Amino acid sequence: MQSLTNINIYLNYDKNEVNENEYIKIVRFLNKEAELLEYRKYLEWLDFLHPDVEYIVLVREIKDKKDNSISNGLLIYDKKDTIKIKIDRLTSNYAWSDNPPSVSKYMITNILAYNFMDYYLARSNVLFIKYRSSDLMYLTYKRADIISKDMKILKRIVLPDVHSINMQDLTYFL
């Protein structure tokens, strides 16, 4: 598993920007991926993931107010096989926690893209909105994606802007 110290490399890397055509290709890829998630096309979305994908959701921890020190703790660490298990459950008749299904939206902004070794590194800000009955919940987060040149997500790192995620369930992929 990737150490949390090394994860900051992806969150702060800013060298070797992609060209305009690569940028458009990456933005289209991320927008299509968001659309698949919004419409719960999880099996199609699974095809967007590299076989060796790492899906990492961090939790932000502030250590000391005086020196503004911040560290990141691990909330979720999934590989493709565990993601597939979650998708199988979500698409089964036993996913009662989200029945009837909620409406969700992913608004991806501030996309920056770089050539990173033999991959693309795309950083973005995301506003995730979930609406169910009369409950409106949202979550903002920073995201870093390592994307292979054949457009598969090899690594996704999600860093929420809040210290605790205020949602009744986290059955969504961020």
mmCIF file of C-alpha atoms in Angstrom:
data_model
loop_
_atom_site.group_PDB
_atom_site.id
_atom_site.type_symbol
_atom_site.label_atom_id
_atom_site.label_comp_id
_atom_site.label_asym_id
_atom_site.label_seq_id
_atom_site.Cartn_x
_atom_site.Cartn_y
_atom_site.Cartn_z
ATOM 1 C CA MET A 1 0.000 0.000 0.000
ATOM 2 C CA GLN A 2 1.150 3.527 -0.791
ATOM 3 C CA SER A 3 2.496 5.384 2.224
ATOM 4 C CA LEU A 4 0.565 8.497 3.198
ATOM 5 C CA THR A 5 3.773 10.548 3.013
ATOM 6 C CA ASN A 6 4.256 9.709 -0.662
ATOM 7 C CA ILE A 7 0.654 10.605 -1.463
ATOM 8 C CA ASN A 8 1.506 14.283 -1.008
ATOM 9 C CA ILE A 9 3.661 14.028 -4.134
ATOM 10 C CA TYR A 10 0.506 13.533 -6.221
ATOM 11 C CA LEU A 11 -1.415 16.254 -4.409
ATOM 12 C CA ASN A 12 1.338 18.853 -4.950
ATOM 13 C CA TYR A 13 3.061 17.928 -8.233
ATOM 14 C CA ASP A 14 3.106 20.820 -10.716
ATOM 15 C CA LYS A 15 5.723 20.115 -13.397
ATOM 16 C CA ASN A 16 5.506 19.093 -17.045
ATOM 17 C CA GLU A 17 1.996 20.206 -18.037
ATOM 18 C CA VAL A 18 0.249 18.243 -20.773
ATOM 19 C CA ASN A 19 -0.400 19.815 -24.163
ATOM 20 C CA GLU A 20 -3.823 21.142 -25.151
ATOM 21 C CA ASN A 21 -4.946 17.961 -26.968
ATOM 22 C CA GLU A 22 -3.970 15.756 -24.017
ATOM 23 C CA TYR A 23 -5.737 18.139 -21.636
ATOM 24 C CA ILE A 24 -8.979 17.947 -23.617
ATOM 25 C CA LYS A 25 -8.707 14.149 -23.728
ATOM 26 C CA ILE A 26 -8.248 13.990 -19.930
ATOM 27 C CA VAL A 27 -11.124 16.395 -19.208
ATOM 28 C CA ARG A 28 -13.457 14.414 -21.470
ATOM 29 C CA PHE A 29 -12.399 11.198 -19.764
ATOM 30 C CA LEU A 30 -13.091 12.600 -16.281
ATOM 31 C CA ASN A 31 -16.454 14.015 -17.364
ATOM 32 C CA LYS A 32 -17.521 10.725 -18.960
ATOM 33 C CA GLU A 33 -16.442 8.871 -15.837
ATOM 34 C CA ALA A 34 -18.517 11.229 -13.657
ATOM 35 C CA GLU A 35 -21.529 10.671 -15.896
ATOM 36 C CA LEU A 36 -21.223 6.894 -15.535
ATOM 37 C CA LEU A 37 -21.151 7.245 -11.751
ATOM 38 C CA GLU A 38 -24.117 9.639 -11.715
ATOM 39 C CA TYR A 39 -26.217 7.197 -13.732
ATOM 40 C CA ARG A 40 -25.046 4.206 -11.682
ATOM 41 C CA LYS A 41 -23.438 2.524 -14.650
ATOM 42 C CA TYR A 42 -20.958 0.879 -12.325
ATOM 43 C CA LEU A 43 -20.030 -2.035 -14.578
ATOM 44 C CA GLU A 44 -19.159 0.371 -17.392
ATOM 45 C CA TRP A 45 -17.275 2.530 -14.890
ATOM 46 C CA LEU A 46 -15.268 -0.512 -13.825
ATOM 47 C CA ASP A 47 -13.837 -0.578 -17.364
ATOM 48 C CA PHE A 48 -12.352 2.882 -16.697
ATOM 49 C CA LEU A 49 -10.209 1.369 -13.928
ATOM 50 C CA HIS A 50 -6.798 -0.165 -14.516
ATOM 51 C CA PRO A 51 -6.468 -3.786 -13.276
ATOM 52 C CA ASP A 52 -3.970 -2.567 -10.640
ATOM 53 C CA VAL A 53 -6.022 0.433 -9.534
ATOM 54 C CA GLU A 54 -5.637 1.844 -6.027
ATOM 55 C CA TYR A 55 -8.651 3.804 -4.743
ATOM 56 C CA ILE A 56 -7.696 5.829 -1.698
ATOM 57 C CA VAL A 57 -9.912 8.114 0.387
ATOM 58 C CA LEU A 58 -8.136 10.066 3.075
ATOM 59 C CA VAL A 59 -9.425 11.878 6.093
ATOM 60 C CA ARG A 60 -8.009 15.273 6.943
ATOM 61 C CA GLU A 61 -6.607 15.622 10.435
ATOM 62 C CA ILE A 62 -5.449 18.926 11.879
ATOM 63 C CA LYS A 63 -2.838 18.313 14.515
ATOM 64 C CA ASP A 64 -2.084 21.720 15.954
ATOM 65 C CA LYS A 65 -3.813 25.064 15.533
ATOM 66 C CA LYS A 66 -0.639 27.015 16.297
ATOM 67 C CA ASP A 67 1.489 25.707 13.448
ATOM 68 C CA ASN A 68 -1.320 24.749 11.051
ATOM 69 C CA SER A 69 0.065 21.247 10.799
ATOM 70 C CA ILE A 70 -2.180 18.945 8.806
ATOM 71 C CA SER A 71 -1.843 15.242 8.247
ATOM 72 C CA ASN A 72 -3.928 12.769 6.338
ATOM 73 C CA GLY A 73 -5.310 9.532 7.730
ATOM 74 C CA LEU A 74 -6.595 6.638 5.683
ATOM 75 C CA LEU A 75 -10.369 6.135 5.440
ATOM 76 C CA ILE A 76 -10.713 3.795 2.436
ATOM 77 C CA TYR A 77 -8.168 1.745 0.528
ATOM 78 C CA ASP A 78 -9.589 -0.426 -2.259
ATOM 79 C CA LYS A 79 -8.190 -2.401 -5.150
ATOM 80 C CA LYS A 80 -10.166 -3.493 -8.202
ATOM 81 C CA ASP A 81 -11.358 -6.750 -6.619
ATOM 82 C CA THR A 82 -12.851 -4.983 -3.577
ATOM 83 C CA ILE A 83 -14.391 -2.317 -5.801
ATOM 84 C CA LYS A 84 -16.000 -5.106 -7.834
ATOM 85 C CA ILE A 85 -17.418 -6.645 -4.642
ATOM 86 C CA LYS A 86 -18.942 -3.281 -3.698
ATOM 87 C CA ILE A 87 -20.413 -2.890 -7.187
ATOM 88 C CA ASP A 88 -21.894 -6.400 -7.028
ATOM 89 C CA ARG A 89 -23.570 -5.481 -3.749
ATOM 90 C CA LEU A 90 -24.802 -2.088 -5.008
ATOM 91 C CA THR A 91 -26.356 -3.689 -8.076
ATOM 92 C CA SER A 92 -27.987 -6.511 -6.121
ATOM 93 C CA ASN A 93 -31.393 -6.564 -4.452
ATOM 94 C CA TYR A 94 -29.691 -6.387 -1.051
ATOM 95 C CA ALA A 95 -28.451 -2.802 -1.191
ATOM 96 C CA TRP A 96 -31.320 -1.597 0.977
ATOM 97 C CA SER A 97 -29.433 1.400 2.423
ATOM 98 C CA ASP A 98 -29.999 3.310 -0.802
ATOM 99 C CA ASN A 99 -33.492 2.230 -1.751
ATOM 100 C CA PRO A 100 -35.004 4.144 -3.406
ATOM 101 C CA PRO A 101 -31.768 5.332 -4.998
ATOM 102 C CA SER A 102 -30.471 8.809 -4.308
ATOM 103 C CA VAL A 103 -29.731 11.308 -7.015
ATOM 104 C CA SER A 104 -26.064 12.228 -7.260
ATOM 105 C CA LYS A 105 -23.982 14.778 -9.153
ATOM 106 C CA TYR A 106 -20.242 15.195 -9.560
ATOM 107 C CA MET A 107 -19.050 18.664 -10.484
ATOM 108 C CA ILE A 108 -15.403 18.505 -11.422
ATOM 109 C CA THR A 109 -13.544 21.813 -11.580
ATOM 110 C CA ASN A 110 -10.063 23.326 -11.556
ATOM 111 C CA ILE A 111 -8.597 20.427 -13.510
ATOM 112 C CA LEU A 112 -4.827 20.555 -13.858
ATOM 113 C CA ALA A 113 -3.049 17.861 -15.853
ATOM 114 C CA TYR A 114 0.589 16.853 -16.047
ATOM 115 C CA ASN A 115 2.790 14.246 -17.634
ATOM 116 C CA PHE A 116 3.983 12.198 -14.688
ATOM 117 C CA MET A 117 6.493 9.459 -15.484
ATOM 118 C CA ASP A 118 4.681 7.324 -18.107
ATOM 119 C CA TYR A 119 1.230 8.464 -16.967
ATOM 120 C CA TYR A 120 -0.996 11.485 -16.697
ATOM 121 C CA LEU A 121 -1.578 13.110 -13.328
ATOM 122 C CA ALA A 122 -4.880 14.980 -13.163
ATOM 123 C CA ARG A 123 -5.721 17.042 -10.099
ATOM 124 C CA SER A 124 -9.153 18.504 -9.623
ATOM 125 C CA ASN A 125 -11.655 19.819 -7.141
ATOM 126 C CA VAL A 126 -14.966 17.997 -6.928
ATOM 127 C CA LEU A 127 -18.341 18.944 -5.539
ATOM 128 C CA PHE A 128 -20.304 15.771 -4.887
ATOM 129 C CA ILE A 129 -24.015 16.305 -4.303
ATOM 130 C CA LYS A 130 -26.390 13.636 -3.074
ATOM 131 C CA TYR A 131 -30.135 14.203 -2.868
ATOM 132 C CA ARG A 132 -32.486 11.730 -1.246
ATOM 133 C CA SER A 133 -36.091 12.460 -0.298
ATOM 134 C CA SER A 134 -35.789 15.846 1.363
ATOM 135 C CA ASP A 135 -32.153 15.447 2.400
ATOM 136 C CA LEU A 136 -29.503 17.335 0.476
ATOM 137 C CA MET A 137 -25.935 16.383 1.292
ATOM 138 C CA TYR A 138 -22.744 17.517 -0.329
ATOM 139 C CA LEU A 139 -19.052 16.935 -0.032
ATOM 140 C CA THR A 140 -16.159 18.887 -1.529
ATOM 141 C CA TYR A 141 -12.793 17.310 -2.017
ATOM 142 C CA LYS A 142 -9.496 17.491 -3.811
ATOM 143 C CA ARG A 143 -8.720 14.580 -6.086
ATOM 144 C CA ALA A 144 -5.535 13.335 -7.722
ATOM 145 C CA ASP A 145 -5.822 10.722 -10.465
ATOM 146 C CA ILE A 146 -2.986 8.811 -12.052
ATOM 147 C CA ILE A 147 -4.261 7.860 -15.505
ATOM 148 C CA SER A 148 -2.504 5.525 -17.908
ATOM 149 C CA LYS A 149 -1.884 6.724 -21.458
ATOM 150 C CA ASP A 150 -4.612 4.296 -22.621
ATOM 151 C CA MET A 151 -7.013 6.164 -20.293
ATOM 152 C CA LYS A 152 -7.456 3.871 -17.309
ATOM 153 C CA ILE A 153 -7.377 5.124 -13.728
ATOM 154 C CA LEU A 154 -4.368 3.576 -12.029
ATOM 155 C CA LYS A 155 -4.645 5.488 -8.769
ATOM 156 C CA ARG A 156 -7.288 7.778 -7.300
ATOM 157 C CA ILE A 157 -6.599 9.793 -4.177
ATOM 158 C CA VAL A 158 -9.500 11.656 -2.582
ATOM 159 C CA LEU A 159 -8.869 14.257 0.118
ATOM 160 C CA PRO A 160 -12.111 15.679 1.564
ATOM 161 C CA ASP A 161 -12.061 19.310 2.649
ATOM 162 C CA VAL A 162 -13.775 18.421 5.925
ATOM 163 C CA HIS A 163 -12.554 16.445 8.929
ATOM 164 C CA SER A 164 -15.522 14.094 8.999
ATOM 165 C CA ILE A 165 -17.794 13.084 6.167
ATOM 166 C CA ASN A 166 -21.350 14.014 7.126
ATOM 167 C CA MET A 167 -23.276 11.459 5.110
ATOM 168 C CA GLN A 168 -25.482 8.677 6.369
ATOM 169 C CA ASP A 169 -23.755 6.213 4.096
ATOM 170 C CA LEU A 170 -20.747 6.265 1.843
ATOM 171 C CA THR A 171 -21.979 3.911 -0.846
ATOM 172 C CA TYR A 172 -20.718 6.197 -3.592
ATOM 173 C CA PHE A 173 -17.410 6.225 -5.376
ATOM 174 C CA LEU A 174 -15.802 9.657 -5.133
#
